[in-house]
């Protein structure tokens, strides 16, 4: 700063250098009489009255020279006094000009000018407003109430509708100053309004940029008493306003560009966030942080309206200090300002003094001086509120601040809306996923290129690839797809692929899946293309049913019918032949002996048929659980012995040998059914040992159970069918079509009987050199005592 010049001290710090002539009024208006001149020069009315009484201000009739002499003398004296004041004031103006030259901070310019203005011009209030054409508002840039600094915040915190300040508008339009010396009497005045603000004298001056566009007003006010506005007051006020206008329009231009740039970047970052982010919290936190930062607030929060729309509840916050300051939920019914902001869908700065009800308590509990309430509106709906809190003062917000705030609020509302939509969509997706997951049908979805995008659990299980449900991309159904006859199915023949790529629909296409472990599943699939709302093909879906069991049952039935018809037909043919033979012999030879032998052989075949039918009936009973047992203590060893003798009687080629451990082998059982099991095992051993060989039976105690092993030296059982031996109607691949008769019922029935006795029947060992079946039965309690 420059040091003080050598000028005499006028009781202030202002310096006289650098006076710019443009601020000096050339002369007073020429046509005045002394009384008028005195008035204009601001001579106090009491002084003028005194002059009148002293005859210094003679009536019109008084001689002109006399008048002029007195007048000239007084005017000269007054002008001198005034000159000093004007000079001092001009120096002050220059000082202000210096202070604000080069300042590009709007607020700083306004504050400097306004504070200087109340010193230079006097007055109780001074303010600078900028015009917001769009909103039809005067937006306060800075205002000061000298007598009541605390009310400054109240008066200059919020924009004023242009219609509520008509004199401001006049000043704006006419360019020159509007001076209302007494608001009670002036014809342009609206006394009721001025009374509210306790304003008796008011000056408004339009602010114009270098392009002569009016962008604001500077106002001066005197409270309580009317003030006798002097010409030089107006002149000084105009000088200050002109000064402010130049500085402000520069600062505005700069600030606009500067702020626009940074804010545009911020907004675009947040817009990107909103459009890409799934995280509501992050987006809102970023938005509120930008808001707080850009508006120079101390802290901020975003509150969302609750579900029944009765209150807003803090969602995210950003703060400068202290523990969480989000505060208690605000009931809208008890928060009139918030409710109004929500309803009008316009932000508003609410100072502590204006806060009401719950808001007031909220302000006080958080020690907030002022808060900018920004409504978040999505699709015309009030979805929440952003708060920017000021802890120490009430800020001055500009048009740009409001623009920025609004843009940010819109983005926040969008983010909220978007996340809610996403949530709703993901709930629906989860529901769908649950349904698809629980389906007892396989579902595979592919995109329009045939790439797998979804495999449900059931489908993954069908293919024996449980991980496919989690990682569809690694799933290749073509790898394990075959035609039902076993030929591999090429990938581009898969119905789902054809549906996706060619739009073909396929129903009940049968296909065989061969899993990694070699097991086979028969599936029937329905594939159809997925078509978007605009007719575009998006992909395809195939639904797979497991028809393995159905196919198996069908095969079983065919199998069963062919076996049964064959097995029954063979003895019938024999019976028919024997019958014919017996008839002929009786007719022709009258021989009795060969006929009796034929009848015996017929009886044997009939018995065989009987036992076949009995087996069929038993199989049916076994299936329906109606195989009744008559339990009683049975000597197993005796039973085995008899069975061996019976079996030995049927064959001469086989030697049946039975070894038994000592001790008792009593079991609680149905002797007839147990005989059936033994006969079955023995007849299989004989049947499936076509060459002469030994059949060995051993009976032992093992783990307090009776264990009988039946070993033969027969054909053995091939690996592929071993696990199905005990299924009804199953016959080994090595015996089917090789002349071994049978219906595949024996082992199934025998196992079922063993299990009904609390025991087991298993194939213990098998090889091309023979097989061993193991029958385990629990010993009866008496047997233990007997032993
Ligand atoms: P069936 O003997 O009437 O075919 P089973 O239920 O008794 O029916 O036997 C089922 C299958 O088990 C037979 O078809 C045969 O393939 C096999 N099997 C049973 N016992 C033996 C055995 N001792 N040696 C070889 N294969 C056997």
JSON list of C-alpha atoms and ligand atoms in Angstrom, two decimals, residues 680-681 683-689 710 712 714-718 724-727 729-736 740-750 763 766 770-773, ligand 1:
[
{"chain": "A", "resi": 680, "resn": "UNK", "atom": "CA", "xyz": [-32.92, -118.56, -6.50]},
{"chain": "A", "resi": 681, "resn": "UNK", "atom": "CA", "xyz": [-29.24, -118.23, -5.68]},
{"chain": "A", "resi": 683, "resn": "UNK", "atom": "CA", "xyz": [-30.61, -122.03, -9.56]},
{"chain": "A", "resi": 684, "resn": "UNK", "atom": "CA", "xyz": [-28.73, -118.94, -10.86]},
{"chain": "A", "resi": 685, "resn": "UNK", "atom": "CA", "xyz": [-25.40, -120.56, -9.89]},
{"chain": "A", "resi": 686, "resn": "UNK", "atom": "CA", "xyz": [-26.38, -123.67, -11.82]},
{"chain": "A", "resi": 687, "resn": "UNK", "atom": "CA", "xyz": [-27.97, -121.78, -14.71]},
{"chain": "A", "resi": 688, "resn": "UNK", "atom": "CA", "xyz": [-25.05, -119.40, -15.24]},
{"chain": "A", "resi": 689, "resn": "UNK", "atom": "CA", "xyz": [-22.40, -122.16, -14.96]},
{"chain": "A", "resi": 710, "resn": "UNK", "atom": "CA", "xyz": [-22.89, -118.87, -2.64]},
{"chain": "A", "resi": 712, "resn": "UNK", "atom": "CA", "xyz": [-19.97, -120.58, -8.53]},
{"chain": "A", "resi": 714, "resn": "UNK", "atom": "CA", "xyz": [-19.79, -119.66, -13.99]},
{"chain": "A", "resi": 715, "resn": "UNK", "atom": "CA", "xyz": [-19.78, -116.94, -16.59]},
{"chain": "A", "resi": 716, "resn": "UNK", "atom": "CA", "xyz": [-19.53, -114.03, -14.17]},
{"chain": "A", "resi": 717, "resn": "UNK", "atom": "CA", "xyz": [-21.26, -110.70, -14.52]},
{"chain": "A", "resi": 718, "resn": "UNK", "atom": "CA", "xyz": [-19.98, -107.99, -16.88]},
{"chain": "A", "resi": 724, "resn": "UNK", "atom": "CA", "xyz": [-28.53, -102.95, -11.92]},
{"chain": "A", "resi": 725, "resn": "UNK", "atom": "CA", "xyz": [-28.55, -106.70, -11.11]},
{"chain": "A", "resi": 726, "resn": "UNK", "atom": "CA", "xyz": [-31.02, -106.26, -8.32]},
{"chain": "A", "resi": 727, "resn": "UNK", "atom": "CA", "xyz": [-33.46, -104.20, -10.37]},
{"chain": "A", "resi": 729, "resn": "UNK", "atom": "CA", "xyz": [-36.70, -107.30, -14.85]},
{"chain": "A", "resi": 730, "resn": "UNK", "atom": "CA", "xyz": [-33.06, -106.54, -15.32]},
{"chain": "A", "resi": 731, "resn": "UNK", "atom": "CA", "xyz": [-31.10, -109.25, -17.02]},
{"chain": "A", "resi": 732, "resn": "UNK", "atom": "CA", "xyz": [-27.38, -109.09, -17.66]},
{"chain": "A", "resi": 733, "resn": "UNK", "atom": "CA", "xyz": [-26.14, -108.26, -21.14]},
{"chain": "A", "resi": 734, "resn": "UNK", "atom": "CA", "xyz": [-24.22, -111.57, -21.18]},
{"chain": "A", "resi": 735, "resn": "UNK", "atom": "CA", "xyz": [-27.37, -113.63, -20.68]},
{"chain": "A", "resi": 736, "resn": "UNK", "atom": "CA", "xyz": [-29.94, -111.81, -22.79]},
{"chain": "A", "resi": 740, "resn": "UNK", "atom": "CA", "xyz": [-30.39, -118.49, -20.64]},
{"chain": "A", "resi": 741, "resn": "UNK", "atom": "CA", "xyz": [-34.01, -118.41, -19.61]},
{"chain": "A", "resi": 742, "resn": "UNK", "atom": "CA", "xyz": [-35.26, -116.08, -16.91]},
{"chain": "A", "resi": 743, "resn": "UNK", "atom": "CA", "xyz": [-37.30, -112.93, -16.30]},
{"chain": "A", "resi": 744, "resn": "UNK", "atom": "CA", "xyz": [-34.90, -110.90, -14.19]},
{"chain": "A", "resi": 745, "resn": "UNK", "atom": "CA", "xyz": [-37.09, -111.14, -11.14]},
{"chain": "A", "resi": 746, "resn": "UNK", "atom": "CA", "xyz": [-35.16, -113.58, -8.91]},
{"chain": "A", "resi": 747, "resn": "UNK", "atom": "CA", "xyz": [-32.45, -111.33, -7.50]},
{"chain": "A", "resi": 748, "resn": "UNK", "atom": "CA", "xyz": [-34.78, -108.36, -7.01]},
{"chain": "A", "resi": 749, "resn": "UNK", "atom": "CA", "xyz": [-37.23, -110.51, -5.12]},
{"chain": "A", "resi": 750, "resn": "UNK", "atom": "CA", "xyz": [-34.49, -112.22, -3.10]},
{"chain": "A", "resi": 763, "resn": "UNK", "atom": "CA", "xyz": [-22.86, -109.48, -5.09]},
{"chain": "A", "resi": 766, "resn": "UNK", "atom": "CA", "xyz": [-17.48, -111.60, -9.73]},
{"chain": "A", "resi": 770, "resn": "UNK", "atom": "CA", "xyz": [-17.30, -117.08, -11.34]},
{"chain": "A", "resi": 771, "resn": "UNK", "atom": "CA", "xyz": [-19.39, -115.06, -8.88]},
{"chain": "A", "resi": 772, "resn": "UNK", "atom": "CA", "xyz": [-20.06, -114.97, -5.16]},
{"chain": "A", "resi": 773, "resn": "UNK", "atom": "CA", "xyz": [-23.34, -113.74, -3.68]},
{"chain": "B", "resi": 1, "resn": "LIG", "atom": "P1", "xyz": [-32.75, -114.14, -14.23]},
{"chain": "B", "resi": 1, "resn": "LIG", "atom": "O1", "xyz": [-31.77, -115.10, -13.73]},
{"chain": "B", "resi": 1, "resn": "LIG", "atom": "O2", "xyz": [-34.11, -114.56, -14.33]},
{"chain": "B", "resi": 1, "resn": "LIG", "atom": "O3", "xyz": [-32.26, -113.37, -15.42]},
{"chain": "B", "resi": 1, "resn": "LIG", "atom": "P2", "xyz": [-32.12, -112.81, -11.76]},
{"chain": "B", "resi": 1, "resn": "LIG", "atom": "O4", "xyz": [-32.76, -111.61, -11.09]},
{"chain": "B", "resi": 1, "resn": "LIG", "atom": "O5", "xyz": [-32.04, -114.01, -10.97]},
{"chain": "B", "resi": 1, "resn": "LIG", "atom": "O6", "xyz": [-32.85, -112.97, -13.12]},
{"chain": "B", "resi": 1, "resn": "LIG", "atom": "O7", "xyz": [-30.71, -112.40, -12.16]},
{"chain": "B", "resi": 1, "resn": "LIG", "atom": "C1", "xyz": [-30.50, -111.17, -12.80]},
{"chain": "B", "resi": 1, "resn": "LIG", "atom": "C2", "xyz": [-29.29, -111.25, -13.68]},
{"chain": "B", "resi": 1, "resn": "LIG", "atom": "O8", "xyz": [-28.13, -111.37, -12.90]},
{"chain": "B", "resi": 1, "resn": "LIG", "atom": "C3", "xyz": [-29.23, -112.38, -14.62]},
{"chain": "B", "resi": 1, "resn": "LIG", "atom": "O9", "xyz": [-29.95, -112.13, -15.78]},
{"chain": "B", "resi": 1, "resn": "LIG", "atom": "C4", "xyz": [-27.77, -112.55, -14.84]},
{"chain": "B", "resi": 1, "resn": "LIG", "atom": "O10", "xyz": [-27.36, -111.68, -15.82]},
{"chain": "B", "resi": 1, "resn": "LIG", "atom": "C5", "xyz": [-27.17, -112.13, -13.54]},
{"chain": "B", "resi": 1, "resn": "LIG", "atom": "N1", "xyz": [-26.83, -113.22, -12.65]},
{"chain": "B", "resi": 1, "resn": "LIG", "atom": "C6", "xyz": [-27.48, -113.63, -11.57]},
{"chain": "B", "resi": 1, "resn": "LIG", "atom": "N2", "xyz": [-26.83, -114.63, -10.95]},
{"chain": "B", "resi": 1, "resn": "LIG", "atom": "C7", "xyz": [-25.71, -114.88, -11.67]},
{"chain": "B", "resi": 1, "resn": "LIG", "atom": "C8", "xyz": [-24.63, -115.79, -11.56]},
{"chain": "B", "resi": 1, "resn": "LIG", "atom": "N3", "xyz": [-24.55, -116.67, -10.57]},
{"chain": "B", "resi": 1, "resn": "LIG", "atom": "N4", "xyz": [-23.64, -115.74, -12.50]},
{"chain": "B", "resi": 1, "resn": "LIG", "atom": "C9", "xyz": [-23.71, -114.85, -13.51]},
{"chain": "B", "resi": 1, "resn": "LIG", "atom": "N5", "xyz": [-24.73, -113.96, -13.67]},
{"chain": "B", "resi": 1, "resn": "LIG", "atom": "C10", "xyz": [-25.72, -113.98, -12.74]}
]
